[in-house]
PDB file of C-alpha atoms and ligand atoms in Angstrom:
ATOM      1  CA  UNK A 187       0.000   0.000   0.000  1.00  0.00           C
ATOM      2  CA  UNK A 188       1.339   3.416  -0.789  1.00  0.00           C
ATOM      3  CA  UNK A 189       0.330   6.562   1.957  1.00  0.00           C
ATOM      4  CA  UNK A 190       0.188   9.592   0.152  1.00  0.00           C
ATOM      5  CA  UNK A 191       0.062  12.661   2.749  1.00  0.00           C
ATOM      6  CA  UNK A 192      -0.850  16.017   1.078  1.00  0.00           C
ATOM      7  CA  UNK A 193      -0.095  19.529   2.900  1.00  0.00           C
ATOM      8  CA  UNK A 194      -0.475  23.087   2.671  1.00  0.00           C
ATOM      9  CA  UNK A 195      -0.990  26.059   5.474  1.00  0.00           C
ATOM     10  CA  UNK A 196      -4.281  25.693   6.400  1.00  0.00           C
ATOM     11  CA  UNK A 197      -5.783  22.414   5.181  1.00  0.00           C
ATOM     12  CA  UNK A 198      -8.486  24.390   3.392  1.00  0.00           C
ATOM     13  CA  UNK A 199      -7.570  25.195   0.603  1.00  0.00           C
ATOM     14  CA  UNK A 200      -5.294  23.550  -1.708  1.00  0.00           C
ATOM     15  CA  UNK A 201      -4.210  20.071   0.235  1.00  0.00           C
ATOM     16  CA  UNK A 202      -7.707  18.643   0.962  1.00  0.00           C
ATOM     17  CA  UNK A 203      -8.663  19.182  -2.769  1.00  0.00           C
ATOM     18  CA  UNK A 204      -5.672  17.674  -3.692  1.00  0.00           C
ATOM     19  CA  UNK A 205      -6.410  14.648  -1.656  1.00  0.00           C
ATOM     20  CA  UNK A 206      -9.972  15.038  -2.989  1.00  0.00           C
ATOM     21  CA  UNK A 207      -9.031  14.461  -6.354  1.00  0.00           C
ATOM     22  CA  UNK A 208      -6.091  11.621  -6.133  1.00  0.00           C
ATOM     23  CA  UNK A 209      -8.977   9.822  -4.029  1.00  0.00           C
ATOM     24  CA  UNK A 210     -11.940  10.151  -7.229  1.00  0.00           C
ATOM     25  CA  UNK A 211      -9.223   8.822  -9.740  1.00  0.00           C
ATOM     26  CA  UNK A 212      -8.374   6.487  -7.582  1.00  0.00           C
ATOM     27  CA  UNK A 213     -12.238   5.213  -6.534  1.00  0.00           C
ATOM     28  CA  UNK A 214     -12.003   5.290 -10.354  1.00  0.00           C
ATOM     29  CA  UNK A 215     -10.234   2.623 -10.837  1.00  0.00           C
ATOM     30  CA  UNK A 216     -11.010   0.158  -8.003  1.00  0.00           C
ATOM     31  CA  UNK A 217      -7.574   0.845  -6.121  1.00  0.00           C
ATOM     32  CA  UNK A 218      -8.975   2.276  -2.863  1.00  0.00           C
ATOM     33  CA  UNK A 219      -7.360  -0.925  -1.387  1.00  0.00           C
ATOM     34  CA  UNK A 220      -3.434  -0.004  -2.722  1.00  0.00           C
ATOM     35  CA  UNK A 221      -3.775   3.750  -1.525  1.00  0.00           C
ATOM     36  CA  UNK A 222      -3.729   6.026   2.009  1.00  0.00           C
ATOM     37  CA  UNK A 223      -4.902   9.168   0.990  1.00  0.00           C
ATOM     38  CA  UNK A 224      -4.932  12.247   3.949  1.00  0.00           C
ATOM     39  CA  UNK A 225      -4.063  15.732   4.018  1.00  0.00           C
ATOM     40  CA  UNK A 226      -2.699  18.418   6.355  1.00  0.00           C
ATOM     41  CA  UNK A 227      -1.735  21.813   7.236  1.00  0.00           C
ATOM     42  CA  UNK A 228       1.248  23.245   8.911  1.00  0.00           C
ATOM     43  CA  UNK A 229      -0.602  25.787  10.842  1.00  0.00           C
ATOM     44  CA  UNK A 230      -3.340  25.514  13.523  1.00  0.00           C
ATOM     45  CA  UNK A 231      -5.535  28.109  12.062  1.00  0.00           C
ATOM     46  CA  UNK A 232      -8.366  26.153  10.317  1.00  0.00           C
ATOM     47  CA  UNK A 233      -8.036  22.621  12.892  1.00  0.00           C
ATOM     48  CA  UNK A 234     -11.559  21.036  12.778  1.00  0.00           C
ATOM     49  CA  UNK A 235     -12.753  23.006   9.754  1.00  0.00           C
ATOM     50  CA  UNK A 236     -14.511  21.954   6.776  1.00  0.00           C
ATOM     51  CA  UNK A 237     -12.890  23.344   3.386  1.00  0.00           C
ATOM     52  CA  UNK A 238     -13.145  26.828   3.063  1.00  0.00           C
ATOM     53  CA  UNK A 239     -16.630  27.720   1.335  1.00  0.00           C
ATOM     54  CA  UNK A 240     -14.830  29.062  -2.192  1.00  0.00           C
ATOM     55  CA  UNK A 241     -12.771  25.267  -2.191  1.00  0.00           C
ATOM     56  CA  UNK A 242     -16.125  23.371  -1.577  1.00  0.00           C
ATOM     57  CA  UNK A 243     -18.215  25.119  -4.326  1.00  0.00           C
ATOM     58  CA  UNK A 244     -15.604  25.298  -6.653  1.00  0.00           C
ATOM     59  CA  UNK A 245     -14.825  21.802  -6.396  1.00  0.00           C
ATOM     60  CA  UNK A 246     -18.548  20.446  -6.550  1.00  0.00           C
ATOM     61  CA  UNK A 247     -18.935  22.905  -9.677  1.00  0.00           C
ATOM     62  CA  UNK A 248     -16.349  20.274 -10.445  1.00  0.00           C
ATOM     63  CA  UNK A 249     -18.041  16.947  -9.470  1.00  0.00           C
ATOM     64  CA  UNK A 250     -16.370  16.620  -6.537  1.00  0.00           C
ATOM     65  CA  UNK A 251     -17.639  16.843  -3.073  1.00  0.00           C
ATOM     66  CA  UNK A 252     -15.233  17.683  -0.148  1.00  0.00           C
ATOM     67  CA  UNK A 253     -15.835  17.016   3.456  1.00  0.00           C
ATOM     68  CA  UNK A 254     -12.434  16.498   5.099  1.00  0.00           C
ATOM     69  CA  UNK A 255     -12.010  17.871   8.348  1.00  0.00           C
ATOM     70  CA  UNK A 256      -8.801  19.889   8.578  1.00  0.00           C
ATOM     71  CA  UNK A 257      -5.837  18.554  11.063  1.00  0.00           C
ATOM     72  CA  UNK A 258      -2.531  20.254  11.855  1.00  0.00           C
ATOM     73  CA  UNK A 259       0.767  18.246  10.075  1.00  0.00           C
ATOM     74  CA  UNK A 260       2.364  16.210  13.117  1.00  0.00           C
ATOM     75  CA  UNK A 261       5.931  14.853  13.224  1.00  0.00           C
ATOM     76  CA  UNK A 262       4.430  11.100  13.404  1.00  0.00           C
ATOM     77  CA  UNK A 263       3.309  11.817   9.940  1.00  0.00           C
ATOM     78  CA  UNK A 264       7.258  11.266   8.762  1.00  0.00           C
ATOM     79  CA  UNK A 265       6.590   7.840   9.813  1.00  0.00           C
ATOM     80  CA  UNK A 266       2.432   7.064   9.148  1.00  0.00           C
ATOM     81  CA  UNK A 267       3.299   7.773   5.200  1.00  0.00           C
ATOM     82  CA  UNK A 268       5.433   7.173   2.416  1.00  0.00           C
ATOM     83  CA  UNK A 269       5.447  10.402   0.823  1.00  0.00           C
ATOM     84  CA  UNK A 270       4.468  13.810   1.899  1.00  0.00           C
ATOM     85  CA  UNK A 271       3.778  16.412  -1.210  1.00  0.00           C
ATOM     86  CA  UNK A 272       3.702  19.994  -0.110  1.00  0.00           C
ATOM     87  CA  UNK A 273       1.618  22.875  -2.001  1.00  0.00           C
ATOM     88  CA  UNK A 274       4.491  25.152  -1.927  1.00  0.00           C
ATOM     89  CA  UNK A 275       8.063  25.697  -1.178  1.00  0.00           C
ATOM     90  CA  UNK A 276       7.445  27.834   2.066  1.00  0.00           C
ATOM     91  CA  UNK A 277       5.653  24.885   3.636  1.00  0.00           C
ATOM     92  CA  UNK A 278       8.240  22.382   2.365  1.00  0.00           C
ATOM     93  CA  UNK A 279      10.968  24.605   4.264  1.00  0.00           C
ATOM     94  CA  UNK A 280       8.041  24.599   7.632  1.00  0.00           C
ATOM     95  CA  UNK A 281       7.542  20.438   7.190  1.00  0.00           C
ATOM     96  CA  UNK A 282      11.667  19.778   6.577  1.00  0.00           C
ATOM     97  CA  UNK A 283      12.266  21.754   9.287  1.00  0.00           C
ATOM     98  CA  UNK A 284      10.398  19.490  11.606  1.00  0.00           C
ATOM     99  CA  UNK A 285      12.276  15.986  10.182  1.00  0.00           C
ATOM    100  CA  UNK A 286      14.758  14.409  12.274  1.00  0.00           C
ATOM    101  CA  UNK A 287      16.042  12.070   9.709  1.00  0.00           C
ATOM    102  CA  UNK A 288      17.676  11.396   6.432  1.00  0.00           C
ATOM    103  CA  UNK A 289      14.706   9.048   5.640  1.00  0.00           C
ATOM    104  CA  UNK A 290      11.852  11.528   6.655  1.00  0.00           C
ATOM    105  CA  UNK A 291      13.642  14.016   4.050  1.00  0.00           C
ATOM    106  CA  UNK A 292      12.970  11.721   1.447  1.00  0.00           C
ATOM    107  CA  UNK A 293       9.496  11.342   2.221  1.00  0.00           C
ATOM    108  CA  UNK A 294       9.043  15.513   0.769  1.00  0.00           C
ATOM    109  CA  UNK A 295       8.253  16.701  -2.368  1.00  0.00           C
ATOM    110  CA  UNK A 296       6.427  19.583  -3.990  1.00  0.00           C
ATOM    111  CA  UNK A 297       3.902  18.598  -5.199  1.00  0.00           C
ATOM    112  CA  UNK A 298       4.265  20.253  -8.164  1.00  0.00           C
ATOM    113  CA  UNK A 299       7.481  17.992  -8.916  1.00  0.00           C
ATOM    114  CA  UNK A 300       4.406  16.033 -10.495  1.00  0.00           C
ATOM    115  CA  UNK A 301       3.757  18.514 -13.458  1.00  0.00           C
ATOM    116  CA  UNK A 302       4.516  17.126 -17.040  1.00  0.00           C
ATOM    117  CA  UNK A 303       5.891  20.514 -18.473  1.00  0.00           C
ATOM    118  CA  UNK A 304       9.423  21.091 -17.068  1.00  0.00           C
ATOM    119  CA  UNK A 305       9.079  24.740 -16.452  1.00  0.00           C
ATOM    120  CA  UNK A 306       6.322  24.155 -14.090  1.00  0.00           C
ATOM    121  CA  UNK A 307       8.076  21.764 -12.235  1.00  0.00           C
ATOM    122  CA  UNK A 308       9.515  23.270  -8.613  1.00  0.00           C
ATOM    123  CA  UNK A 309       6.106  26.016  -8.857  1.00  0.00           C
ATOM    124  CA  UNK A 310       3.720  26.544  -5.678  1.00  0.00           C
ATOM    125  CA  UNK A 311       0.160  25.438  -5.943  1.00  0.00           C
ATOM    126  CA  UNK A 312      -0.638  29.213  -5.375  1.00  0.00           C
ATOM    127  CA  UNK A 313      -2.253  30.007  -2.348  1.00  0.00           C
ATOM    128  CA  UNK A 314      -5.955  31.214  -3.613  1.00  0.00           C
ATOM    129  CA  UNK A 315      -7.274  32.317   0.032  1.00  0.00           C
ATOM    130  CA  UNK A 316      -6.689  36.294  -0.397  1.00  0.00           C
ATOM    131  CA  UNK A 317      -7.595  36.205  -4.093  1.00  0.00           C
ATOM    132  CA  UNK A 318     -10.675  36.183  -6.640  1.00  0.00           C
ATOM    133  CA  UNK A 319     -12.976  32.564  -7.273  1.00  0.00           C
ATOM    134  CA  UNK A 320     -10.528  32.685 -11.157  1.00  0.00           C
ATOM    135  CA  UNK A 321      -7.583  31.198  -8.382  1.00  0.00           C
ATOM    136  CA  UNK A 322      -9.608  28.152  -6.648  1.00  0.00           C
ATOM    137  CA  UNK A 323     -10.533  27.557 -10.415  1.00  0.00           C
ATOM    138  CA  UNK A 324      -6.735  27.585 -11.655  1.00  0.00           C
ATOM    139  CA  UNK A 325      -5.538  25.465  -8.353  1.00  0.00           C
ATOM    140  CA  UNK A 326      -8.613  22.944  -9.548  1.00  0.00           C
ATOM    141  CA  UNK A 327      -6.373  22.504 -12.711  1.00  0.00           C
ATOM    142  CA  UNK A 328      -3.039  22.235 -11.557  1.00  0.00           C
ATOM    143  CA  UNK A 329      -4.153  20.028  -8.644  1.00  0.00           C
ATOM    144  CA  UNK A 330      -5.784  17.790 -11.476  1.00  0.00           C
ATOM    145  CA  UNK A 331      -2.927  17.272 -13.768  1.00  0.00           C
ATOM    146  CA  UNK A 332      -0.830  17.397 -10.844  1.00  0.00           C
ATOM    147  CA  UNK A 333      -2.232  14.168  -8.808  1.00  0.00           C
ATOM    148  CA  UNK A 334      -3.215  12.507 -12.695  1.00  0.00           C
ATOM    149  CA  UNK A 335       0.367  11.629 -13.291  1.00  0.00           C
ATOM    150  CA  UNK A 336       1.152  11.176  -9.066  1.00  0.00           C
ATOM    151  CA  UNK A 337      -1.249   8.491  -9.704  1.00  0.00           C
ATOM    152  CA  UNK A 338       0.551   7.289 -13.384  1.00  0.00           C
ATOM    153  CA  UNK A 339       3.738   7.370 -11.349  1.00  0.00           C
ATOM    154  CA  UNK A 340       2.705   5.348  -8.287  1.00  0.00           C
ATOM    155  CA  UNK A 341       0.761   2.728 -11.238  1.00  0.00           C
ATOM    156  CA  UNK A 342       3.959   2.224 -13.328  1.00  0.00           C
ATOM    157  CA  UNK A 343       5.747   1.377  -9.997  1.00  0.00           C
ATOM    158  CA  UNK A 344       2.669  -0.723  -9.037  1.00  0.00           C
ATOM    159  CA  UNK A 345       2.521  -2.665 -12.809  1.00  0.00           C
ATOM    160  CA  UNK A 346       6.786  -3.243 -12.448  1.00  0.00           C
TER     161      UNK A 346
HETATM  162  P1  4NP B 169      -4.431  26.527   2.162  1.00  0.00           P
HETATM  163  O1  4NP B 169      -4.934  28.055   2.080  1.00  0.00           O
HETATM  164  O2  4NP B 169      -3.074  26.560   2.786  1.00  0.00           O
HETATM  165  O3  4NP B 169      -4.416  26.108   0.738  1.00  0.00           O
HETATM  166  O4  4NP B 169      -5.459  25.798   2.999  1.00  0.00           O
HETATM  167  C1  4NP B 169      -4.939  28.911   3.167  1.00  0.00           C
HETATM  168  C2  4NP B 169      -5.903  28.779   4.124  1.00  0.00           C
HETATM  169  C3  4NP B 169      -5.924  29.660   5.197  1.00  0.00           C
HETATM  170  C4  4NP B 169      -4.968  30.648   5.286  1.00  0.00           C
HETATM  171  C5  4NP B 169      -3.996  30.773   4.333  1.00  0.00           C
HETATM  172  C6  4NP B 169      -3.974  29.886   3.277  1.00  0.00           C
HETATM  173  N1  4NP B 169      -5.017  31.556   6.366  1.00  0.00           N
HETATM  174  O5  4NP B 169      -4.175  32.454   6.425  1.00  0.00           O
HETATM  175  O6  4NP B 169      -5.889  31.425   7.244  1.00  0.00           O
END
């Protein structure tokens, strides 16, 4: 089984959608059984929250319904999953900086690593909270290709 941890700040915004989506393509395909999906934040602001309101209706304008309570990123994550794919390189710095091992180090990526087009590789999942309803839509997008070939990459390792 692979255990796929997604994080951002709050756990609002960009990580439970991202969680929300890996988990549809993978319902999809009848692999709930080979995958740990959860999500995080690294701050305490949002702990017990649903999605923010502009995440939720985005996202069922989308066919997707969200309903993930939001949980602060712990240190026993390093060890409860496999790999840990941060929004943005800000939080990557906030979730390294809590490792205390080679091994947990290798558990982080961006999760933008996971775009196709080399120049977006490395980006931040922007953070849409302060913006318009255009960002959650453009976060819906990259969080879709984004987790489409996370889940290509984890198959090909699954099929070898
Ligand atoms: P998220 O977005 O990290 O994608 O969940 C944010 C949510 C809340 C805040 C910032 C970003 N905030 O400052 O409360």
């Amino acid at each position: 089984m692979k255990k796929i941890l997604f994080v951002c700040l709050g756990n609002i915004c960009r990580s439970p959608l991202a969680e929300g989506l890996m988990r549809e393509k993978i319902v999809k395909l009848g692999l709930e059984k080979q995958f740990k999906l959860d999500s995080c934040g690294t701050a305490d602001y949002h702990i017990g929250e649903l999605p923010d309101e502009r995440t939720r209706e985005n996202a069922l304008k989308n066919g997707l319904n969200l309903k993930q309570r939001a949980r602060q990123f712990e240190v026993a994550d390093f060890n409860r999953f496999d790999h840990i794919l941060v929004m943005d390189n800000a939080n990557k710095m906030r979730v390294i900086g809590l490792a205390t091992s080679e091994i947990h180090l290798q558990k982080v990526q961006l999760m933008r690593d996971f775009e196709s087009a080399s120049e977006l590789k490395g980006k931040d999942v922007p953070d849409p909270y302060y913006g318009g309803v255009e960002g959650f839509q453009n976060v819906y997008n990259i969080l879709d290709r984004c987790t489409e070939n996370l889940l290509n990459h984890h198959l090909e390792a699954i099929e070898n």
